[in-house]
Amino acid sequence: MSQPATLPAPGSTPGAAPASPPAFSLRLACGLLGVLLAAMLAGLSDRLPGLALADISGALGFSHDGASWLNTAYAAGELAVMPFATWCAITFSLRRFHLWMLGTTLALAAVLPFLHALSVMIIVRAIQGFTAGALIPLLMMSALRFLPLSIRLHGLALYAMTATFAPNIALWLASLAVDKLSDWHWIYWIMLPPGLLAFILVAWGIPVMPPALARIKQGNWFGMAFGIPGLSLLAIGLDQGVRLDWFNSPVICAAFLCAAVFCSIFIISEWFHPTPFIRLQLLERRNLWLGFILFICLLVIMSTAVVLPATILEDIQGFRLPQVAVMGLMVGVPQLVIGPLVALLLYQPWVDARKTFALGLLCIALSCWLNTRITDQWMTAQFTTSVLLQMIGQPLSIISLLFLATSVVQPMEGPYVSGIINTLRAAGTVFGAALIEQISYLRGSFHSEMLLNNLGGRWPEASSSVSTGQVAEWVSQQSALLSTADIYYLFTFVTLLLIPAVLCLKYIPAPRLPASTPPAAPAPASPSTTASNG
């Protein structure tokens, strides 16, 4: 089977030999641990303020509509930086660029609680989204560059934890900051101690590499001038669309129109530029274009694992964050063990990653189907089985997908793939939240109308014993339950539809680890080994 054509390394000149990665050591492992920790903190810096938005807006006197722009600004900055982060890391050196982005993110987190003007906080959150968003692509880039083949899949498992571990423990951390520490300031400050640890680990462990400043003249600056505002406007349109009623709002219409034009110019310029930030030609490979479509769908579906049950329990039972945080811990904490085990499983020669991917989707589909039976009597315990299925299904799906996608690219193409997949990840996360919110609104309105129509004929009989407020509260709760069940029905069906698409991915055999040979008398490479490595 022929290997995919190797593209030049980002910014390399033709004929230049790619620099070999440094030998893996304990010091480098510590540096990679710092990169992992920083990437997780980047995800938490997005999730935590969103979960505690009511506490923040209440403490500072912001309206809900005004405070919602704090999350939108962060999402816009995060999406805007994704295609360019790995290029900047190569140009200015990975260690230097990472430390600058991490240091700026932590500094902004330290000062944010002291800012009480909404407009200033929105600007600072946008900058923080830009600097923190740059940290996530660097994790995949570092794993593909520094980890030897014998543990590279474990590196992908660590990257997967930014989608399966960090978002799920955010509920517990938010409850710790707001309820245990009893101060909304800790929503931002709680990230400072692990952030400083990550800074030290990266500064000590990541090798010092010379910058490649000559690449600056080769950059697609014309494309970047359109890409950054285009992606930012796309995030704004998606995040504010439900609140502003989509295309009935001139703000949303203008955002989507400009985003479509700017992003189109960016994509076209990237396609034809000799040294692009992300090489879109890689998407011609089946495991990449199909895998990335599956990745976006999976991100949307995974958002129902913890956030949706937590939201409905807050609505119908009046639960607070500490009462629903246990569900996040049930999904997130076991990923520290399950992730490496899935990576170890994929190293076995008898394992087909497509089938483990499909098995993970089956677990997620079953989890969604179990939640379609939700009633107003459900508590946290009733979600336990579905949460445990998500705990198993998420790492099986995500890690298998990453293995199938990254196995069809060469190591020098890693920065390109990292930029593409993380751009899609950021866009998919915002799109998923908007989709679920829109479905909840539409189905909730439908069920409210149907319930009120059914009550209409019996209202005179019940009006003497039931107040209007009680009826309104009951209709609101029941419509929320029914719309949540509808979402789970839909995602059960969609998840099952993804399984045939997964089986259409190109089969990738388990990685063949290099056999250790005595250093004194190395055996000559056999023809079969040469062929497999070629």
Tab-separated table of C-alpha atoms in Angstrom, residues 164-438:
chain	number	residue	atom	x	y	z
A	164	THR	CA	-13.028	14.215	27.867
A	165	PHE	CA	-11.384	15.176	31.182
A	166	ALA	CA	-11.098	18.960	31.473
A	167	PRO	CA	-14.656	19.927	30.357
A	168	ASN	CA	-16.227	17.364	32.682
A	169	ILE	CA	-14.356	18.325	35.850
A	170	ALA	CA	-15.202	21.978	35.196
A	171	LEU	CA	-18.515	21.509	37.028
A	172	TRP	CA	-16.711	20.420	40.179
A	173	LEU	CA	-14.138	23.218	39.976
A	174	ALA	CA	-16.863	25.816	39.438
A	175	SER	CA	-18.757	24.531	42.473
A	176	LEU	CA	-15.527	24.575	44.482
A	177	ALA	CA	-14.888	28.211	43.593
A	178	VAL	CA	-18.423	29.523	44.052
A	179	ASP	CA	-19.804	27.406	46.913
A	180	LYS	CA	-16.801	26.145	48.885
A	181	LEU	CA	-14.543	29.177	48.565
A	182	SER	CA	-17.634	31.435	48.446
A	183	ASP	CA	-16.011	33.976	46.170
A	184	TRP	CA	-16.602	34.369	42.438
A	185	HIS	CA	-13.061	35.747	42.056
A	186	TRP	CA	-11.780	32.169	42.353
A	187	ILE	CA	-13.471	31.290	39.073
A	188	TYR	CA	-10.456	32.997	37.499
A	189	TRP	CA	-7.856	32.569	40.237
A	190	ILE	CA	-8.323	28.816	40.687
A	191	MET	CA	-6.290	28.282	37.508
A	192	LEU	CA	-3.253	30.214	38.729
A	193	PRO	CA	-1.489	27.532	40.869
A	194	PRO	CA	-1.629	24.760	38.216
A	195	GLY	CA	-0.873	27.383	35.575
A	196	LEU	CA	2.329	28.411	37.335
A	197	LEU	CA	3.293	24.740	37.636
A	198	ALA	CA	2.728	24.294	33.901
A	199	PHE	CA	4.859	27.379	33.219
A	200	ILE	CA	7.761	25.959	35.255
A	201	LEU	CA	7.511	22.522	33.627
A	202	VAL	CA	7.487	23.947	30.104
A	203	ALA	CA	10.348	26.348	30.838
A	204	TRP	CA	12.486	23.523	32.218
A	205	GLY	CA	11.459	20.567	30.088
A	206	ILE	CA	10.809	21.767	26.536
A	207	PRO	CA	14.073	21.998	24.558
A	208	VAL	CA	15.381	25.419	23.607
A	209	MET	CA	15.129	25.639	19.836
A	210	PRO	CA	16.286	28.494	17.633
A	211	PRO	CA	13.536	30.625	16.113
A	212	ALA	CA	12.976	30.553	12.361
A	213	LEU	CA	12.346	34.247	11.833
A	214	ALA	CA	12.970	33.949	8.105
A	215	ARG	CA	9.523	32.343	7.886
A	216	ILE	CA	7.914	35.691	8.693
A	217	LYS	CA	8.523	36.886	5.137
A	218	GLN	CA	6.884	33.706	3.814
A	219	GLY	CA	3.662	33.971	5.850
A	220	ASN	CA	0.256	34.320	4.229
A	221	TRP	CA	-0.454	37.666	5.842
A	222	PHE	CA	-3.163	38.505	3.336
A	223	GLY	CA	-5.046	35.373	4.368
A	224	MET	CA	-4.512	36.022	8.077
A	225	ALA	CA	-5.932	39.545	7.694
A	226	PHE	CA	-9.224	37.957	6.642
A	227	GLY	CA	-9.011	34.723	8.637
A	228	ILE	CA	-8.846	36.233	12.131
A	229	PRO	CA	-11.873	38.557	11.784
A	230	GLY	CA	-13.766	35.956	9.754
A	231	LEU	CA	-13.422	33.234	12.374
A	232	SER	CA	-14.162	35.704	15.177
A	233	LEU	CA	-17.377	36.829	13.494
A	234	LEU	CA	-18.367	33.202	12.912
A	235	ALA	CA	-18.033	32.511	16.639
A	236	ILE	CA	-20.019	35.652	17.477
A	237	GLY	CA	-22.830	34.671	15.122
A	238	LEU	CA	-23.055	31.139	16.493
A	239	ASP	CA	-22.775	32.071	20.155
A	240	GLN	CA	-25.254	34.963	20.086
A	241	GLY	CA	-27.583	33.540	17.434
A	242	VAL	CA	-30.189	32.007	19.734
A	243	ARG	CA	-30.366	35.017	22.047
A	244	LEU	CA	-30.707	37.519	19.183
A	245	ASP	CA	-33.098	35.300	17.160
A	246	TRP	CA	-30.677	34.479	14.370
A	247	PHE	CA	-31.414	36.147	11.044
A	248	ASN	CA	-34.094	38.379	12.532
A	249	SER	CA	-31.203	40.304	14.056
A	250	PRO	CA	-29.128	42.660	11.877
A	251	VAL	CA	-26.124	41.944	14.113
A	252	ILE	CA	-26.255	38.212	13.374
A	253	CYS	CA	-26.914	38.791	9.666
A	254	ALA	CA	-23.913	41.099	9.408
A	255	ALA	CA	-21.722	38.712	11.422
A	256	PHE	CA	-22.530	35.695	9.248
A	257	LEU	CA	-22.271	37.627	5.979
A	258	CYS	CA	-18.855	39.050	6.836
A	259	ALA	CA	-17.729	35.692	8.238
A	260	ALA	CA	-18.717	33.917	5.012
A	261	VAL	CA	-16.843	36.421	2.836
A	262	PHE	CA	-13.749	36.684	5.027
A	263	CYS	CA	-13.444	32.942	5.678
A	264	SER	CA	-13.867	32.196	1.961
A	265	ILE	CA	-11.026	34.575	1.118
A	266	PHE	CA	-8.893	33.012	3.850
A	267	ILE	CA	-9.540	29.445	2.647
A	268	ILE	CA	-8.854	30.282	-1.004
A	269	SER	CA	-5.642	32.122	-0.154
A	270	GLU	CA	-4.486	29.245	2.052
A	271	TRP	CA	-5.161	26.726	-0.713
A	272	PHE	CA	-2.956	28.488	-3.244
A	273	HIS	CA	-0.286	29.977	-0.963
A	274	PRO	CA	3.103	28.169	-1.143
A	275	THR	CA	3.622	28.324	2.649
A	276	PRO	CA	0.157	28.324	4.248
A	277	PHE	CA	-0.679	28.277	7.920
A	278	ILE	CA	-2.815	25.138	7.450
A	279	ARG	CA	-2.403	22.897	4.402
A	280	LEU	CA	-5.967	22.224	3.303
A	281	GLN	CA	-4.824	19.750	0.628
A	282	LEU	CA	-4.437	17.232	3.453
A	283	LEU	CA	-8.220	16.996	3.571
A	284	GLU	CA	-8.131	15.051	0.306
A	285	ARG	CA	-7.236	11.996	2.408
A	286	ARG	CA	-10.317	10.033	3.397
A	287	ASN	CA	-9.404	9.520	7.034
A	288	LEU	CA	-8.951	13.262	7.434
A	289	TRP	CA	-11.987	14.752	5.706
A	290	LEU	CA	-14.351	12.023	6.885
A	291	GLY	CA	-12.682	11.801	10.274
A	292	PHE	CA	-13.015	15.531	10.857
A	293	ILE	CA	-16.727	15.448	9.960
A	294	LEU	CA	-17.151	12.665	12.503
A	295	PHE	CA	-15.121	14.699	14.994
A	296	ILE	CA	-17.459	17.697	14.758
A	297	CYS	CA	-20.529	15.471	15.140
A	298	LEU	CA	-18.929	13.739	18.104
A	299	LEU	CA	-18.194	17.033	19.856
A	300	VAL	CA	-21.828	18.057	19.529
A	301	ILE	CA	-23.086	14.712	20.834
A	302	MET	CA	-20.618	14.623	23.733
A	303	SER	CA	-21.981	17.922	25.016
A	304	THR	CA	-25.080	16.002	26.163
A	305	ALA	CA	-23.055	13.846	28.560
A	306	VAL	CA	-22.919	16.119	31.599
A	307	VAL	CA	-23.975	19.660	30.708
A	308	LEU	CA	-27.475	18.740	29.538
A	309	PRO	CA	-28.333	16.585	32.606
A	310	ALA	CA	-26.891	19.275	34.874
A	311	THR	CA	-28.957	21.961	33.158
A	312	ILE	CA	-32.235	20.054	33.352
A	313	LEU	CA	-31.670	19.173	37.027
A	314	GLU	CA	-31.046	22.834	37.772
A	315	ASP	CA	-34.282	23.738	35.959
A	316	ILE	CA	-36.685	21.141	37.358
A	317	GLN	CA	-35.138	20.291	40.737
A	318	GLY	CA	-33.435	23.573	41.584
A	319	PHE	CA	-30.047	21.872	41.994
A	320	ARG	CA	-26.909	23.946	42.357
A	321	LEU	CA	-23.449	23.180	41.002
A	322	PRO	CA	-22.258	21.048	43.974
A	323	GLN	CA	-25.247	18.725	43.530
A	324	VAL	CA	-24.566	18.023	39.847
A	325	ALA	CA	-20.757	18.179	39.932
A	326	VAL	CA	-20.554	14.476	40.790
A	327	MET	CA	-21.679	13.610	37.253
A	328	GLY	CA	-18.762	15.537	35.805
A	329	LEU	CA	-16.343	13.767	38.119
A	330	MET	CA	-17.796	10.380	37.160
A	331	VAL	CA	-17.007	11.030	33.499
A	332	GLY	CA	-13.816	13.054	33.864
A	333	VAL	CA	-11.675	11.467	36.577
A	334	PRO	CA	-11.684	7.894	35.160
A	335	GLN	CA	-10.254	9.276	31.907
A	336	LEU	CA	-6.864	9.389	33.637
A	337	VAL	CA	-6.942	5.574	33.580
A	338	ILE	CA	-9.250	4.736	30.680
A	339	GLY	CA	-7.400	6.951	28.185
A	340	PRO	CA	-4.032	5.164	28.509
A	341	LEU	CA	-5.824	1.795	28.514
A	342	VAL	CA	-7.530	2.607	25.209
A	343	ALA	CA	-4.172	3.665	23.755
A	344	LEU	CA	-2.664	0.391	24.947
A	345	LEU	CA	-5.555	-1.489	23.353
A	346	LEU	CA	-4.952	0.177	19.991
A	347	TYR	CA	-1.348	-1.066	20.039
A	348	GLN	CA	-2.575	-4.673	19.896
A	349	PRO	CA	-2.241	-6.159	16.387
A	350	TRP	CA	-5.669	-7.831	16.560
A	351	VAL	CA	-7.509	-4.553	17.249
A	352	ASP	CA	-9.249	-2.597	14.480
A	353	ALA	CA	-9.504	1.056	15.545
A	354	ARG	CA	-12.645	1.476	13.455
A	355	LYS	CA	-14.400	-1.151	15.562
A	356	THR	CA	-13.315	0.409	18.847
A	357	PHE	CA	-14.580	3.721	17.463
A	358	ALA	CA	-17.918	2.084	16.609
A	359	LEU	CA	-18.073	0.470	20.052
A	360	GLY	CA	-17.588	3.869	21.658
A	361	LEU	CA	-20.401	5.311	19.550
A	362	LEU	CA	-22.677	2.448	20.592
A	363	CYS	CA	-22.000	3.266	24.247
A	364	ILE	CA	-22.783	6.942	23.637
A	365	ALA	CA	-25.957	6.085	21.682
A	366	LEU	CA	-27.153	3.799	24.483
A	367	SER	CA	-26.411	6.554	26.992
A	368	CYS	CA	-28.541	9.032	25.035
A	369	TRP	CA	-31.351	6.496	24.617
A	370	LEU	CA	-31.509	5.781	28.361
A	371	ASN	CA	-31.995	9.492	29.022
A	372	THR	CA	-35.020	9.703	26.704
A	373	ARG	CA	-37.078	8.283	29.594
A	374	ILE	CA	-36.439	11.326	31.790
A	375	THR	CA	-39.260	12.433	34.114
A	376	ASP	CA	-39.695	15.119	36.747
A	377	GLN	CA	-38.801	12.505	39.387
A	378	TRP	CA	-35.248	12.057	38.128
A	379	MET	CA	-32.346	12.983	40.352
A	380	THR	CA	-28.598	12.599	39.884
A	381	ALA	CA	-28.797	8.863	40.605
A	382	GLN	CA	-31.081	8.234	37.629
A	383	PHE	CA	-28.376	9.545	35.273
A	384	THR	CA	-25.676	7.255	36.676
A	385	THR	CA	-25.908	4.486	34.069
A	386	SER	CA	-25.897	6.895	31.140
A	387	VAL	CA	-22.981	8.827	32.628
A	388	LEU	CA	-20.965	5.615	33.041
A	389	LEU	CA	-21.629	4.720	29.403
A	390	GLN	CA	-20.346	8.154	28.389
A	391	MET	CA	-17.290	7.560	30.564
A	392	ILE	CA	-16.444	4.511	28.447
A	393	GLY	CA	-17.706	5.656	25.064
A	394	GLN	CA	-15.972	9.024	24.906
A	395	PRO	CA	-12.339	7.821	25.128
A	396	LEU	CA	-13.032	4.829	22.870
A	397	SER	CA	-14.368	7.171	20.199
A	398	ILE	CA	-12.032	10.152	20.495
A	399	ILE	CA	-8.740	8.255	20.819
A	400	SER	CA	-9.634	5.845	18.009
A	401	LEU	CA	-10.551	8.786	15.793
A	402	LEU	CA	-7.291	10.588	16.535
A	403	PHE	CA	-5.322	7.427	15.756
A	404	LEU	CA	-7.120	6.868	12.438
A	405	ALA	CA	-6.694	10.515	11.415
A	406	THR	CA	-3.093	11.130	12.447
A	407	SER	CA	-1.859	7.809	11.045
A	408	VAL	CA	-2.299	8.992	7.451
A	409	VAL	CA	0.000	12.009	7.854
A	410	GLN	CA	3.749	12.255	8.115
A	411	PRO	CA	5.412	13.738	11.228
A	412	MET	CA	6.367	16.900	9.318
A	413	GLU	CA	2.685	17.442	8.504
A	414	GLY	CA	1.709	17.353	12.174
A	415	PRO	CA	1.528	21.155	12.628
A	416	TYR	CA	-0.836	21.439	9.666
A	417	VAL	CA	-3.131	18.710	11.005
A	418	SER	CA	-3.053	20.185	14.505
A	419	GLY	CA	-4.148	23.564	13.165
A	420	ILE	CA	-7.014	22.086	11.150
A	421	ILE	CA	-8.375	19.737	13.805
A	422	ASN	CA	-8.272	22.343	16.559
A	423	THR	CA	-9.962	24.951	14.385
A	424	LEU	CA	-12.745	22.452	13.724
A	425	ARG	CA	-12.824	21.555	17.394
A	426	ALA	CA	-13.330	25.158	18.508
A	427	ALA	CA	-15.957	25.774	15.824
A	428	GLY	CA	-17.701	22.478	16.607
A	429	THR	CA	-17.906	23.288	20.308
A	430	VAL	CA	-19.565	26.654	19.672
A	431	PHE	CA	-21.840	25.145	17.021
A	432	GLY	CA	-22.868	22.292	19.325
A	433	ALA	CA	-23.837	24.630	22.148
A	434	ALA	CA	-25.861	26.788	19.746
A	435	LEU	CA	-27.560	23.750	18.202
A	436	ILE	CA	-28.646	22.293	21.540
A	437	GLU	CA	-29.869	25.677	22.748
A	438	GLN	CA	-31.855	26.219	19.551
